Amino acid sequence: MKSRIQDAVNMFESGYACAQSVFTTYADLFGMDRETALKLSGPLSAGVGRMREVCGTVSAMAMLSGLKKGFTDPEDLEGKAEAYALVRRMSDELKAEHGSILCRELLGLPEGVEREESVKPQERTPEYYAMRPCSGLVRTAARIVETRLLPELFSAEA
């Protein structure tokens, strides 16, 4: 299967949010329709509801990992541990490349600023994309999905 990494980046750069861009790019592989994927992942963007906590790309990777290796039995401690370990491996890989998995740190918000007060997203302009690392984070998360979560579907050239 052809890599979808650039599809995820293009989606982000066309105005979709970070979590939406990663999650929706791959959700169809698990039988989820595009509209449901967009609705489900949208609020996780901008560090969950623009609170600048865990990066939306990390949340998207976690949701995709749940679709592939999630647990449904509350007594399945081994399944839970495997699911948590997978999310940690993917998150650690993104952190190793970008220095953090926290939105506010990735954006370089001033020390002591935990979240932006406004919930209103910024207008997407060329300047917006140029000053933010988000396209690169989407690219990295999509690569991790393809190489760590879905390697059987995507070639090594991803």
mmCIF file of C-alpha atoms in Angstrom:
data_model
loop_
_atom_site.group_PDB
_atom_site.id
_atom_site.type_symbol
_atom_site.label_atom_id
_atom_site.label_comp_id
_atom_site.label_asym_id
_atom_site.label_seq_id
_atom_site.Cartn_x
_atom_site.Cartn_y
_atom_site.Cartn_z
ATOM 1 C CA MET A 1 0.000 0.000 0.000
ATOM 2 C CA LYS A 2 1.201 3.501 -0.815
ATOM 3 C CA SER A 3 2.315 5.623 2.124
ATOM 4 C CA ARG A 4 -0.258 8.081 3.448
ATOM 5 C CA ILE A 5 2.188 10.286 5.334
ATOM 6 C CA GLN A 6 1.917 13.160 2.886
ATOM 7 C CA ASP A 7 -1.872 12.752 2.867
ATOM 8 C CA ALA A 8 -1.890 13.416 6.628
ATOM 9 C CA VAL A 9 0.328 16.492 6.221
ATOM 10 C CA ASN A 10 -1.793 17.785 3.333
ATOM 11 C CA MET A 11 -4.902 17.319 5.414
ATOM 12 C CA PHE A 12 -3.420 19.364 8.255
ATOM 13 C CA GLU A 13 -2.180 22.057 5.885
ATOM 14 C CA SER A 14 -5.639 22.318 4.343
ATOM 15 C CA GLY A 15 -7.134 23.357 7.680
ATOM 16 C CA TYR A 16 -7.931 20.179 9.584
ATOM 17 C CA ALA A 17 -6.662 19.870 13.143
ATOM 18 C CA CYS A 18 -3.598 17.805 14.067
ATOM 19 C CA ALA A 19 -5.394 14.843 15.665
ATOM 20 C CA GLN A 20 -7.934 14.795 12.848
ATOM 21 C CA SER A 21 -5.200 14.742 10.240
ATOM 22 C CA VAL A 22 -3.412 11.722 11.679
ATOM 23 C CA PHE A 23 -6.427 9.751 12.890
ATOM 24 C CA THR A 24 -8.649 10.261 9.842
ATOM 25 C CA THR A 25 -5.856 9.398 7.418
ATOM 26 C CA TYR A 26 -5.809 5.828 8.778
ATOM 27 C CA ALA A 27 -9.240 5.291 10.392
ATOM 28 C CA ASP A 28 -10.704 3.771 7.229
ATOM 29 C CA LEU A 29 -8.262 0.870 7.598
ATOM 30 C CA PHE A 30 -10.267 -0.100 10.688
ATOM 31 C CA GLY A 31 -13.686 0.309 9.053
ATOM 32 C CA MET A 32 -14.408 3.794 10.356
ATOM 33 C CA ASP A 33 -16.011 6.338 8.041
ATOM 34 C CA ARG A 34 -14.387 9.739 7.505
ATOM 35 C CA GLU A 35 -17.098 11.832 9.183
ATOM 36 C CA THR A 36 -17.017 9.736 12.366
ATOM 37 C CA ALA A 37 -13.222 9.853 12.419
ATOM 38 C CA LEU A 38 -13.239 13.637 12.059
ATOM 39 C CA LYS A 39 -15.824 14.130 14.803
ATOM 40 C CA LEU A 40 -14.145 11.721 17.205
ATOM 41 C CA SER A 41 -10.623 13.109 16.809
ATOM 42 C CA GLY A 42 -11.359 16.824 16.459
ATOM 43 C CA PRO A 43 -11.688 17.667 20.168
ATOM 44 C CA LEU A 44 -8.337 15.999 20.907
ATOM 45 C CA SER A 45 -6.461 18.503 18.781
ATOM 46 C CA ALA A 46 -4.450 21.459 20.090
ATOM 47 C CA GLY A 47 -3.500 19.446 23.134
ATOM 48 C CA VAL A 48 -7.099 18.361 23.899
ATOM 49 C CA GLY A 49 -9.573 21.166 23.372
ATOM 50 C CA ARG A 50 -6.827 23.766 22.897
ATOM 51 C CA MET A 51 -5.663 23.241 26.482
ATOM 52 C CA ARG A 52 -2.138 22.591 25.142
ATOM 53 C CA GLU A 53 -1.709 19.301 26.998
ATOM 54 C CA VAL A 54 -0.790 16.062 25.169
ATOM 55 C CA CYS A 55 -0.213 16.792 21.477
ATOM 56 C CA GLY A 56 -3.144 15.846 19.271
ATOM 57 C CA THR A 57 -0.879 13.731 17.080
ATOM 58 C CA VAL A 58 -0.029 11.582 20.117
ATOM 59 C CA SER A 59 -3.725 11.260 20.978
ATOM 60 C CA ALA A 60 -4.415 10.191 17.385
ATOM 61 C CA MET A 61 -1.680 7.548 17.524
ATOM 62 C CA ALA A 62 -3.134 6.255 20.813
ATOM 63 C CA MET A 63 -6.635 6.013 19.325
ATOM 64 C CA LEU A 64 -5.335 4.199 16.254
ATOM 65 C CA SER A 65 -3.395 1.805 18.458
ATOM 66 C CA GLY A 66 -6.623 1.102 20.339
ATOM 67 C CA LEU A 67 -8.375 0.249 17.097
ATOM 68 C CA LYS A 68 -5.605 -2.206 16.288
ATOM 69 C CA LYS A 69 -4.634 -3.644 19.675
ATOM 70 C CA GLY A 70 -7.116 -2.264 22.173
ATOM 71 C CA PHE A 71 -8.638 -4.232 25.014
ATOM 72 C CA THR A 72 -12.318 -4.728 25.765
ATOM 73 C CA ASP A 73 -12.255 -6.922 28.859
ATOM 74 C CA PRO A 74 -11.627 -4.969 32.075
ATOM 75 C CA GLU A 75 -10.001 -8.070 33.558
ATOM 76 C CA ASP A 76 -7.504 -8.422 30.688
ATOM 77 C CA LEU A 77 -4.484 -7.062 32.505
ATOM 78 C CA GLU A 78 -2.067 -8.450 29.909
ATOM 79 C CA GLY A 79 -4.043 -6.811 27.090
ATOM 80 C CA LYS A 80 -4.071 -3.503 28.943
ATOM 81 C CA ALA A 81 -0.329 -3.687 29.522
ATOM 82 C CA GLU A 82 0.323 -4.462 25.824
ATOM 83 C CA ALA A 83 -1.883 -1.561 24.749
ATOM 84 C CA TYR A 84 -0.210 0.862 27.148
ATOM 85 C CA ALA A 85 3.260 -0.325 26.099
ATOM 86 C CA LEU A 86 2.452 0.273 22.430
ATOM 87 C CA VAL A 87 1.250 3.819 23.111
ATOM 88 C CA ARG A 88 4.369 4.515 25.159
ATOM 89 C CA ARG A 89 6.678 3.233 22.415
ATOM 90 C CA MET A 90 5.017 5.413 19.809
ATOM 91 C CA SER A 91 4.946 8.451 22.120
ATOM 92 C CA ASP A 92 8.575 7.933 23.099
ATOM 93 C CA GLU A 93 9.563 7.869 19.434
ATOM 94 C CA LEU A 94 7.817 11.173 18.749
ATOM 95 C CA LYS A 95 9.342 12.669 21.914
ATOM 96 C CA ALA A 96 12.831 11.523 20.914
ATOM 97 C CA GLU A 97 12.465 13.338 17.620
ATOM 98 C CA HIS A 98 10.706 16.506 18.826
ATOM 99 C CA GLY A 99 11.705 16.834 22.485
ATOM 100 C CA SER A 100 8.267 16.575 24.079
ATOM 101 C CA ILE A 101 4.749 15.235 23.640
ATOM 102 C CA LEU A 102 3.151 18.263 25.301
ATOM 103 C CA CYS A 103 1.567 20.736 22.925
ATOM 104 C CA ARG A 104 2.585 23.822 24.943
ATOM 105 C CA GLU A 105 6.236 22.724 24.989
ATOM 106 C CA LEU A 106 6.225 21.806 21.300
ATOM 107 C CA LEU A 107 4.795 25.255 20.493
ATOM 108 C CA GLY A 108 7.289 26.991 22.765
ATOM 109 C CA LEU A 109 4.673 28.739 24.886
ATOM 110 C CA PRO A 110 6.240 30.973 27.545
ATOM 111 C CA GLU A 111 7.279 29.319 30.817
ATOM 112 C CA GLY A 112 4.384 29.156 33.251
ATOM 113 C CA VAL A 113 1.719 29.379 30.536
ATOM 114 C CA GLU A 114 -0.129 26.125 30.783
ATOM 115 C CA ARG A 115 -2.772 26.876 28.186
ATOM 116 C CA GLU A 116 -4.031 29.680 26.033
ATOM 117 C CA GLU A 117 -7.102 31.400 27.444
ATOM 118 C CA SER A 118 -9.024 31.487 24.181
ATOM 119 C CA VAL A 119 -10.658 28.392 22.768
ATOM 120 C CA LYS A 120 -10.858 30.078 19.364
ATOM 121 C CA PRO A 121 -8.458 28.532 16.851
ATOM 122 C CA GLN A 122 -6.113 30.802 14.962
ATOM 123 C CA GLU A 123 -6.687 31.557 11.312
ATOM 124 C CA ARG A 124 -4.665 29.260 9.074
ATOM 125 C CA THR A 125 -2.300 31.426 7.070
ATOM 126 C CA PRO A 126 1.117 30.802 5.512
ATOM 127 C CA GLU A 127 2.610 32.546 8.567
ATOM 128 C CA TYR A 128 0.722 30.181 10.900
ATOM 129 C CA TYR A 129 2.208 27.121 9.205
ATOM 130 C CA ALA A 130 5.686 28.672 9.001
ATOM 131 C CA MET A 131 5.900 29.444 12.729
ATOM 132 C CA ARG A 132 4.499 26.161 14.066
ATOM 133 C CA PRO A 133 6.066 22.705 14.204
ATOM 134 C CA CYS A 134 2.699 21.019 13.705
ATOM 135 C CA SER A 135 3.149 19.897 10.090
ATOM 136 C CA GLY A 136 6.343 18.134 11.148
ATOM 137 C CA LEU A 137 4.587 16.543 14.115
ATOM 138 C CA VAL A 138 1.815 15.263 11.850
ATOM 139 C CA ARG A 139 4.486 13.885 9.500
ATOM 140 C CA THR A 140 6.321 12.151 12.340
ATOM 141 C CA ALA A 141 3.152 10.679 13.855
ATOM 142 C CA ALA A 142 2.005 9.375 10.466
ATOM 143 C CA ARG A 143 5.416 7.787 9.903
ATOM 144 C CA ILE A 144 5.257 6.143 13.332
ATOM 145 C CA VAL A 145 1.771 4.805 12.565
ATOM 146 C CA GLU A 146 2.999 3.321 9.314
ATOM 147 C CA THR A 147 6.246 1.854 10.626
ATOM 148 C CA ARG A 148 5.289 0.817 14.184
ATOM 149 C CA LEU A 149 1.539 0.238 14.130
ATOM 150 C CA LEU A 150 0.762 -0.798 10.551
ATOM 151 C CA PRO A 151 4.035 -2.049 9.036
ATOM 152 C CA GLU A 152 2.242 -4.948 7.381
ATOM 153 C CA LEU A 153 0.300 -2.464 5.228
ATOM 154 C CA PHE A 154 2.992 0.042 4.316
ATOM 155 C CA SER A 155 6.369 -0.496 2.697
ATOM 156 C CA ALA A 156 9.660 0.340 4.423
ATOM 157 C CA GLU A 157 10.050 3.394 2.177
ATOM 158 C CA ALA A 158 7.504 5.268 4.320
#
